[in-house]
Amino acid sequence: MDSISLPSGGVPKNLELLMDVPLNVSVRLGGVRMQIRDLLKLNKGALIEMEKEADDPLEIHVNDRLLAYGEVVMIKDKLGVRITDIVSLNERLENLRG
């Protein structure tokens, strides 16, 4: 993974110890609620229709907490996500409260 440049001013000393803590980042395409009987009918080639529209932004979660929204991009031969919006500080704090 490429390094990410920090804002000018760097990292406050009291946060320096946290800079190497690994976090789980996931990108969520969408979801749908299904009954068990419908899950059991799924087989190879089955299609699952999501509740989101095709052009809706993807959700980017860090440790299961919503951080940002993005769109799918190709980076050489791999998938990537371009961040298009970051949730406000108030929303992030609210997400931490659960």
mmCIF file of N, CA and C in Angstrom:
data_model
loop_
_atom_site.group_PDB
_atom_site.id
_atom_site.type_symbol
_atom_site.label_atom_id
_atom_site.label_comp_id
_atom_site.label_asym_id
_atom_site.label_seq_id
_atom_site.Cartn_x
_atom_site.Cartn_y
_atom_site.Cartn_z
ATOM 1 N N MET A 1 0.844 -1.174 0.000
ATOM 2 C CA MET A 1 0.000 0.000 0.000
ATOM 3 C C MET A 1 0.887 1.234 0.000
ATOM 4 N N ASP A 2 0.548 2.218 -0.806
ATOM 5 C CA ASP A 2 1.306 3.463 -0.851
ATOM 6 C C ASP A 2 1.099 4.234 0.441
ATOM 7 N N SER A 3 2.123 5.006 0.817
ATOM 8 C CA SER A 3 1.970 5.819 2.020
ATOM 9 C C SER A 3 1.091 7.019 1.706
ATOM 10 N N ILE A 4 0.409 7.476 2.712
ATOM 11 C CA ILE A 4 -0.493 8.612 2.568
ATOM 12 C C ILE A 4 0.155 9.807 3.239
ATOM 13 N N SER A 5 0.201 10.933 2.539
ATOM 14 C CA SER A 5 0.826 12.111 3.137
ATOM 15 C C SER A 5 -0.110 12.725 4.169
ATOM 16 N N LEU A 6 0.476 13.147 5.265
ATOM 17 C CA LEU A 6 -0.280 13.757 6.349
ATOM 18 C C LEU A 6 -0.410 15.250 6.105
ATOM 19 N N PRO A 7 -1.426 15.869 6.697
ATOM 20 C CA PRO A 7 -1.575 17.315 6.542
ATOM 21 C C PRO A 7 -0.348 18.037 7.070
ATOM 22 N N SER A 8 -0.087 19.228 6.529
ATOM 23 C CA SER A 8 1.062 19.993 7.022
ATOM 24 C C SER A 8 0.874 20.238 8.513
ATOM 25 N N GLY A 9 1.961 20.187 9.229
ATOM 26 C CA GLY A 9 1.871 20.286 10.683
ATOM 27 C C GLY A 9 2.091 18.934 11.318
ATOM 28 N N GLY A 10 1.974 17.856 10.527
ATOM 29 C CA GLY A 10 2.258 16.521 11.022
ATOM 30 C C GLY A 10 1.260 16.015 12.034
ATOM 31 N N VAL A 11 1.722 15.046 12.813
ATOM 32 C CA VAL A 11 0.883 14.368 13.786
ATOM 33 C C VAL A 11 1.223 14.888 15.177
ATOM 34 N N PRO A 12 0.209 15.256 15.954
ATOM 35 C CA PRO A 12 0.499 15.677 17.324
ATOM 36 C C PRO A 12 1.205 14.557 18.091
ATOM 37 N N LYS A 13 2.113 14.928 18.988
ATOM 38 C CA LYS A 13 2.909 13.944 19.723
ATOM 39 C C LYS A 13 2.050 12.914 20.441
ATOM 40 N N ASN A 14 0.913 13.330 21.011
ATOM 41 C CA ASN A 14 0.090 12.388 21.755
ATOM 42 C C ASN A 14 -0.597 11.359 20.859
ATOM 43 N N LEU A 15 -0.596 11.565 19.547
ATOM 44 C CA LEU A 15 -1.175 10.596 18.611
ATOM 45 C C LEU A 15 -0.114 9.757 17.910
ATOM 46 N N GLU A 16 1.134 10.123 18.062
ATOM 47 C CA GLU A 16 2.217 9.434 17.360
ATOM 48 C C GLU A 16 2.221 7.932 17.645
ATOM 49 N N LEU A 17 1.935 7.523 18.871
ATOM 50 C CA LEU A 17 1.932 6.104 19.236
ATOM 51 C C LEU A 17 0.855 5.314 18.500
ATOM 52 N N LEU A 18 -0.187 5.981 18.048
ATOM 53 C CA LEU A 18 -1.301 5.297 17.385
ATOM 54 C C LEU A 18 -1.106 5.129 15.884
ATOM 55 N N MET A 19 -0.111 5.763 15.314
ATOM 56 C CA MET A 19 0.049 5.787 13.867
ATOM 57 C C MET A 19 0.275 4.408 13.254
ATOM 58 N N ASP A 20 0.789 3.439 14.000
ATOM 59 C CA ASP A 20 1.054 2.107 13.453
ATOM 60 C C ASP A 20 0.000 1.079 13.848
ATOM 61 N N VAL A 21 -1.107 1.507 14.451
ATOM 62 C CA VAL A 21 -2.172 0.583 14.833
ATOM 63 C C VAL A 21 -2.957 0.205 13.574
ATOM 64 N N PRO A 22 -3.047 -1.100 13.267
ATOM 65 C CA PRO A 22 -3.797 -1.517 12.079
ATOM 66 C C PRO A 22 -5.308 -1.424 12.308
ATOM 67 N N LEU A 23 -6.025 -1.004 11.287
ATOM 68 C CA LEU A 23 -7.482 -0.905 11.323
ATOM 69 C C LEU A 23 -8.060 -1.670 10.145
ATOM 70 N N ASN A 24 -9.252 -2.212 10.312
ATOM 71 C CA ASN A 24 -9.931 -2.920 9.228
ATOM 72 C C ASN A 24 -10.738 -1.928 8.400
ATOM 73 N N VAL A 25 -10.434 -1.862 7.112
ATOM 74 C CA VAL A 25 -11.155 -0.987 6.190
ATOM 75 C C VAL A 25 -11.966 -1.872 5.256
ATOM 76 N N SER A 26 -13.261 -1.592 5.142
ATOM 77 C CA SER A 26 -14.107 -2.360 4.232
ATOM 78 C C SER A 26 -14.933 -1.402 3.383
ATOM 79 N N VAL A 27 -15.237 -1.847 2.180
ATOM 80 C CA VAL A 27 -16.058 -1.072 1.257
ATOM 81 C C VAL A 27 -17.321 -1.878 1.020
ATOM 82 N N ARG A 28 -18.452 -1.266 1.268
ATOM 83 C CA ARG A 28 -19.733 -1.979 1.185
ATOM 84 C C ARG A 28 -20.492 -1.577 -0.076
ATOM 85 N N LEU A 29 -20.755 -2.582 -0.873
ATOM 86 C CA LEU A 29 -21.486 -2.398 -2.120
ATOM 87 C C LEU A 29 -22.961 -2.154 -1.853
ATOM 88 N N GLY A 30 -23.498 -2.821 -0.884
ATOM 89 C CA GLY A 30 -24.914 -2.691 -0.566
ATOM 90 C C GLY A 30 -25.378 -3.910 0.190
ATOM 91 N N GLY A 31 -26.647 -4.022 0.362
ATOM 92 C CA GLY A 31 -27.186 -5.165 1.081
ATOM 93 C C GLY A 31 -28.634 -5.381 0.713
ATOM 94 N N VAL A 32 -29.117 -6.507 1.131
ATOM 95 C CA VAL A 32 -30.513 -6.851 0.899
ATOM 96 C C VAL A 32 -30.921 -7.840 1.985
ATOM 97 N N ARG A 33 -32.144 -7.801 2.381
ATOM 98 C CA ARG A 33 -32.661 -8.739 3.379
ATOM 99 C C ARG A 33 -33.334 -9.887 2.631
ATOM 100 N N MET A 34 -32.951 -11.119 2.987
ATOM 101 C CA MET A 34 -33.500 -12.295 2.307
ATOM 102 C C MET A 34 -33.992 -13.302 3.334
ATOM 103 N N GLN A 35 -35.004 -14.045 2.954
ATOM 104 C CA GLN A 35 -35.486 -15.131 3.806
ATOM 105 C C GLN A 35 -34.590 -16.351 3.612
ATOM 106 N N ILE A 36 -34.542 -17.187 4.623
ATOM 107 C CA ILE A 36 -33.697 -18.382 4.560
ATOM 108 C C ILE A 36 -34.056 -19.235 3.353
ATOM 109 N N ARG A 37 -35.341 -19.376 3.050
ATOM 110 C CA ARG A 37 -35.745 -20.220 1.907
ATOM 111 C C ARG A 37 -35.148 -19.695 0.603
ATOM 112 N N ASP A 38 -35.056 -18.352 0.483
ATOM 113 C CA ASP A 38 -34.475 -17.771 -0.726
ATOM 114 C C ASP A 38 -32.961 -17.959 -0.763
ATOM 115 N N LEU A 39 -32.312 -17.882 0.397
ATOM 116 C CA LEU A 39 -30.869 -18.141 0.457
ATOM 117 C C LEU A 39 -30.553 -19.566 0.039
ATOM 118 N N LEU A 40 -31.381 -20.499 0.465
ATOM 119 C CA LEU A 40 -31.142 -21.908 0.142
ATOM 120 C C LEU A 40 -31.339 -22.206 -1.340
ATOM 121 N N LYS A 41 -32.065 -21.348 -2.045
ATOM 122 C CA LYS A 41 -32.287 -21.538 -3.485
ATOM 123 C C LYS A 41 -31.136 -21.001 -4.334
ATOM 124 N N LEU A 42 -30.226 -20.239 -3.725
ATOM 125 C CA LEU A 42 -29.121 -19.654 -4.488
ATOM 126 C C LEU A 42 -28.182 -20.736 -4.999
ATOM 127 N N ASN A 43 -27.720 -20.541 -6.218
ATOM 128 C CA ASN A 43 -26.719 -21.442 -6.789
ATOM 129 C C ASN A 43 -25.787 -20.620 -7.675
ATOM 130 N N LYS A 44 -24.801 -21.274 -8.204
ATOM 131 C CA LYS A 44 -23.830 -20.587 -9.057
ATOM 132 C C LYS A 44 -24.551 -19.884 -10.205
ATOM 133 N N GLY A 45 -24.229 -18.618 -10.399
ATOM 134 C CA GLY A 45 -24.843 -17.835 -11.463
ATOM 135 C C GLY A 45 -26.077 -17.060 -11.025
ATOM 136 N N ALA A 46 -26.547 -17.298 -9.800
ATOM 137 C CA ALA A 46 -27.724 -16.581 -9.305
ATOM 138 C C ALA A 46 -27.397 -15.098 -9.157
ATOM 139 N N LEU A 47 -28.389 -14.269 -9.353
ATOM 140 C CA LEU A 47 -28.230 -12.823 -9.205
ATOM 141 C C LEU A 47 -28.945 -12.355 -7.942
ATOM 142 N N ILE A 48 -28.296 -11.486 -7.204
ATOM 143 C CA ILE A 48 -28.902 -10.885 -6.018
ATOM 144 C C ILE A 48 -29.009 -9.389 -6.280
ATOM 145 N N GLU A 49 -30.225 -8.893 -6.299
ATOM 146 C CA GLU A 49 -30.447 -7.469 -6.559
ATOM 147 C C GLU A 49 -30.299 -6.686 -5.259
ATOM 148 N N MET A 50 -29.440 -5.677 -5.288
ATOM 149 C CA MET A 50 -29.202 -4.840 -4.116
ATOM 150 C C MET A 50 -30.251 -3.738 -4.043
ATOM 151 N N GLU A 51 -30.383 -3.157 -2.862
ATOM 152 C CA GLU A 51 -31.335 -2.073 -2.666
ATOM 153 C C GLU A 51 -30.826 -0.755 -3.244
ATOM 154 N N LYS A 52 -29.509 -0.629 -3.412
ATOM 155 C CA LYS A 52 -28.923 0.609 -3.923
ATOM 156 C C LYS A 52 -29.025 0.676 -5.439
ATOM 157 N N GLU A 53 -29.022 1.907 -5.939
ATOM 158 C CA GLU A 53 -28.960 2.134 -7.378
ATOM 159 C C GLU A 53 -27.518 1.939 -7.839
ATOM 160 N N ALA A 54 -27.325 1.663 -9.122
ATOM 161 C CA ALA A 54 -25.992 1.383 -9.659
ATOM 162 C C ALA A 54 -25.029 2.553 -9.483
ATOM 163 N N ASP A 55 -25.538 3.783 -9.497
ATOM 164 C CA ASP A 55 -24.641 4.935 -9.381
ATOM 165 C C ASP A 55 -24.575 5.513 -7.963
ATOM 166 N N ASP A 56 -25.179 4.831 -6.987
ATOM 167 C CA ASP A 56 -25.076 5.273 -5.594
ATOM 168 C C ASP A 56 -23.646 5.089 -5.105
ATOM 169 N N PRO A 57 -23.183 5.970 -4.226
ATOM 170 C CA PRO A 57 -21.821 5.817 -3.704
ATOM 171 C C PRO A 57 -21.695 4.587 -2.807
ATOM 172 N N LEU A 58 -20.486 4.036 -2.775
ATOM 173 C CA LEU A 58 -20.178 2.926 -1.887
ATOM 174 C C LEU A 58 -19.856 3.483 -0.510
ATOM 175 N N GLU A 59 -20.121 2.692 0.527
ATOM 176 C CA GLU A 59 -19.788 3.111 1.887
ATOM 177 C C GLU A 59 -18.415 2.568 2.261
ATOM 178 N N ILE A 60 -17.575 3.428 2.829
ATOM 179 C CA ILE A 60 -16.249 3.027 3.293
ATOM 180 C C ILE A 60 -16.293 3.032 4.818
ATOM 181 N N HIS A 61 -16.059 1.861 5.400
ATOM 182 C CA HIS A 61 -16.123 1.701 6.850
ATOM 183 C C HIS A 61 -14.734 1.402 7.392
ATOM 184 N N VAL A 62 -14.440 1.944 8.557
ATOM 185 C CA VAL A 62 -13.207 1.634 9.273
ATOM 186 C C VAL A 62 -13.628 1.037 10.610
ATOM 187 N N ASN A 63 -13.210 -0.214 10.828
ATOM 188 C CA ASN A 63 -13.632 -0.945 12.033
ATOM 189 C C ASN A 63 -15.146 -0.875 12.219
ATOM 190 N N ASP A 64 -15.875 -1.123 11.134
ATOM 191 C CA ASP A 64 -17.341 -1.157 11.112
ATOM 192 C C ASP A 64 -18.008 0.186 11.401
ATOM 193 N N ARG A 65 -17.276 1.274 11.287
ATOM 194 C CA ARG A 65 -17.844 2.609 11.482
ATOM 195 C C ARG A 65 -17.738 3.383 10.173
ATOM 196 N N LEU A 66 -18.850 3.966 9.732
ATOM 197 C CA LEU A 66 -18.874 4.714 8.472
ATOM 198 C C LEU A 66 -17.921 5.900 8.536
ATOM 199 N N LEU A 67 -17.018 5.969 7.564
ATOM 200 C CA LEU A 67 -16.046 7.063 7.501
ATOM 201 C C LEU A 67 -16.251 7.936 6.268
ATOM 202 N N ALA A 68 -16.553 7.292 5.129
ATOM 203 C CA ALA A 68 -16.577 8.048 3.877
ATOM 204 C C ALA A 68 -17.434 7.328 2.844
ATOM 205 N N TYR A 69 -17.576 7.988 1.702
ATOM 206 C CA TYR A 69 -18.264 7.415 0.543
ATOM 207 C C TYR A 69 -17.300 7.457 -0.632
ATOM 208 N N GLY A 70 -17.496 6.554 -1.584
ATOM 209 C CA GLY A 70 -16.597 6.536 -2.719
ATOM 210 C C GLY A 70 -17.201 5.867 -3.931
ATOM 211 N N GLU A 71 -16.370 5.774 -4.977
ATOM 212 C CA GLU A 71 -16.782 5.141 -6.228
ATOM 213 C C GLU A 71 -15.694 4.174 -6.670
ATOM 214 N N VAL A 72 -16.104 3.141 -7.371
ATOM 215 C CA VAL A 72 -15.168 2.119 -7.838
ATOM 216 C C VAL A 72 -14.294 2.681 -8.945
ATOM 217 N N VAL A 73 -12.997 2.374 -8.884
ATOM 218 C CA VAL A 73 -12.051 2.732 -9.939
ATOM 219 C C VAL A 73 -11.163 1.527 -10.208
ATOM 220 N N MET A 74 -10.545 1.515 -11.369
ATOM 221 C CA MET A 74 -9.557 0.490 -11.701
ATOM 222 C C MET A 74 -8.179 1.095 -11.501
ATOM 223 N N ILE A 75 -7.318 0.372 -10.781
ATOM 224 C CA ILE A 75 -5.930 0.782 -10.580
ATOM 225 C C ILE A 75 -5.082 -0.342 -11.149
ATOM 226 N N LYS A 76 -4.573 -0.103 -12.367
ATOM 227 C CA LYS A 76 -3.912 -1.151 -13.147
ATOM 228 C C LYS A 76 -4.894 -2.299 -13.310
ATOM 229 N N ASP A 77 -4.607 -3.478 -12.756
ATOM 230 C CA ASP A 77 -5.531 -4.603 -12.932
ATOM 231 C C ASP A 77 -6.287 -4.932 -11.648
ATOM 232 N N LYS A 78 -6.370 -3.959 -10.732
ATOM 233 C CA LYS A 78 -7.055 -4.187 -9.462
ATOM 234 C C LYS A 78 -8.165 -3.167 -9.262
ATOM 235 N N LEU A 79 -9.128 -3.543 -8.434
ATOM 236 C CA LEU A 79 -10.189 -2.616 -8.068
ATOM 237 C C LEU A 79 -9.701 -1.681 -6.979
ATOM 238 N N GLY A 80 -10.204 -0.475 -6.997
ATOM 239 C CA GLY A 80 -9.904 0.496 -5.956
ATOM 240 C C GLY A 80 -11.135 1.340 -5.704
ATOM 241 N N VAL A 81 -11.025 2.230 -4.752
ATOM 242 C CA VAL A 81 -12.135 3.121 -4.427
ATOM 243 C C VAL A 81 -11.604 4.542 -4.322
ATOM 244 N N ARG A 82 -12.228 5.447 -5.038
ATOM 245 C CA ARG A 82 -11.899 6.877 -4.944
ATOM 246 C C ARG A 82 -12.863 7.497 -3.937
ATOM 247 N N ILE A 83 -12.320 8.133 -2.914
ATOM 248 C CA ILE A 83 -13.161 8.775 -1.908
ATOM 249 C C ILE A 83 -13.795 10.020 -2.523
ATOM 250 N N THR A 84 -15.111 10.089 -2.434
ATOM 251 C CA THR A 84 -15.843 11.227 -2.992
ATOM 252 C C THR A 84 -16.398 12.146 -1.909
ATOM 253 N N ASP A 85 -16.522 11.623 -0.690
ATOM 254 C CA ASP A 85 -17.057 12.428 0.402
ATOM 255 C C ASP A 85 -16.665 11.777 1.725
ATOM 256 N N ILE A 86 -16.356 12.581 2.709
ATOM 257 C CA ILE A 86 -16.041 12.080 4.045
ATOM 258 C C ILE A 86 -17.124 12.578 4.981
ATOM 259 N N VAL A 87 -17.618 11.692 5.846
ATOM 260 C CA VAL A 87 -18.689 12.107 6.749
ATOM 261 C C VAL A 87 -18.163 13.186 7.692
ATOM 262 N N SER A 88 -19.055 14.033 8.139
ATOM 263 C CA SER A 88 -18.656 15.152 8.995
ATOM 264 C C SER A 88 -18.110 14.645 10.323
ATOM 265 N N LEU A 89 -17.370 15.478 10.996
ATOM 266 C CA LEU A 89 -16.819 15.123 12.298
ATOM 267 C C LEU A 89 -17.938 14.752 13.264
ATOM 268 N N ASN A 90 -19.036 15.506 13.239
ATOM 269 C CA ASN A 90 -20.171 15.195 14.118
ATOM 270 C C ASN A 90 -20.734 13.811 13.830
ATOM 271 N N GLU A 91 -20.871 13.451 12.544
ATOM 272 C CA GLU A 91 -21.367 12.122 12.181
ATOM 273 C C GLU A 91 -20.404 11.033 12.632
ATOM 274 N N ARG A 92 -19.098 11.275 12.463
ATOM 275 C CA ARG A 92 -18.106 10.289 12.891
ATOM 276 C C ARG A 92 -18.168 10.074 14.396
ATOM 277 N N LEU A 93 -18.300 11.153 15.157
ATOM 278 C CA LEU A 93 -18.406 11.028 16.611
ATOM 279 C C LEU A 93 -19.682 10.294 17.000
ATOM 280 N N GLU A 94 -20.773 10.578 16.299
ATOM 281 C CA GLU A 94 -22.038 9.889 16.567
ATOM 282 C C GLU A 94 -21.912 8.397 16.259
ATOM 283 N N ASN A 95 -21.216 8.049 15.171
ATOM 284 C CA ASN A 95 -20.995 6.645 14.816
ATOM 285 C C ASN A 95 -20.188 5.920 15.881
ATOM 286 N N LEU A 96 -19.268 6.622 16.526
ATOM 287 C CA LEU A 96 -18.467 6.005 17.584
ATOM 288 C C LEU A 96 -19.314 5.658 18.800
ATOM 289 N N ARG A 97 -20.331 6.445 19.033
ATOM 290 C CA ARG A 97 -21.219 6.173 20.173
ATOM 291 C C ARG A 97 -22.077 4.942 19.922
ATOM 292 N N GLY A 98 -22.236 4.587 18.645
ATOM 293 C CA GLY A 98 -23.006 3.394 18.294
ATOM 294 C C GLY A 98 -24.429 3.702 18.235
#
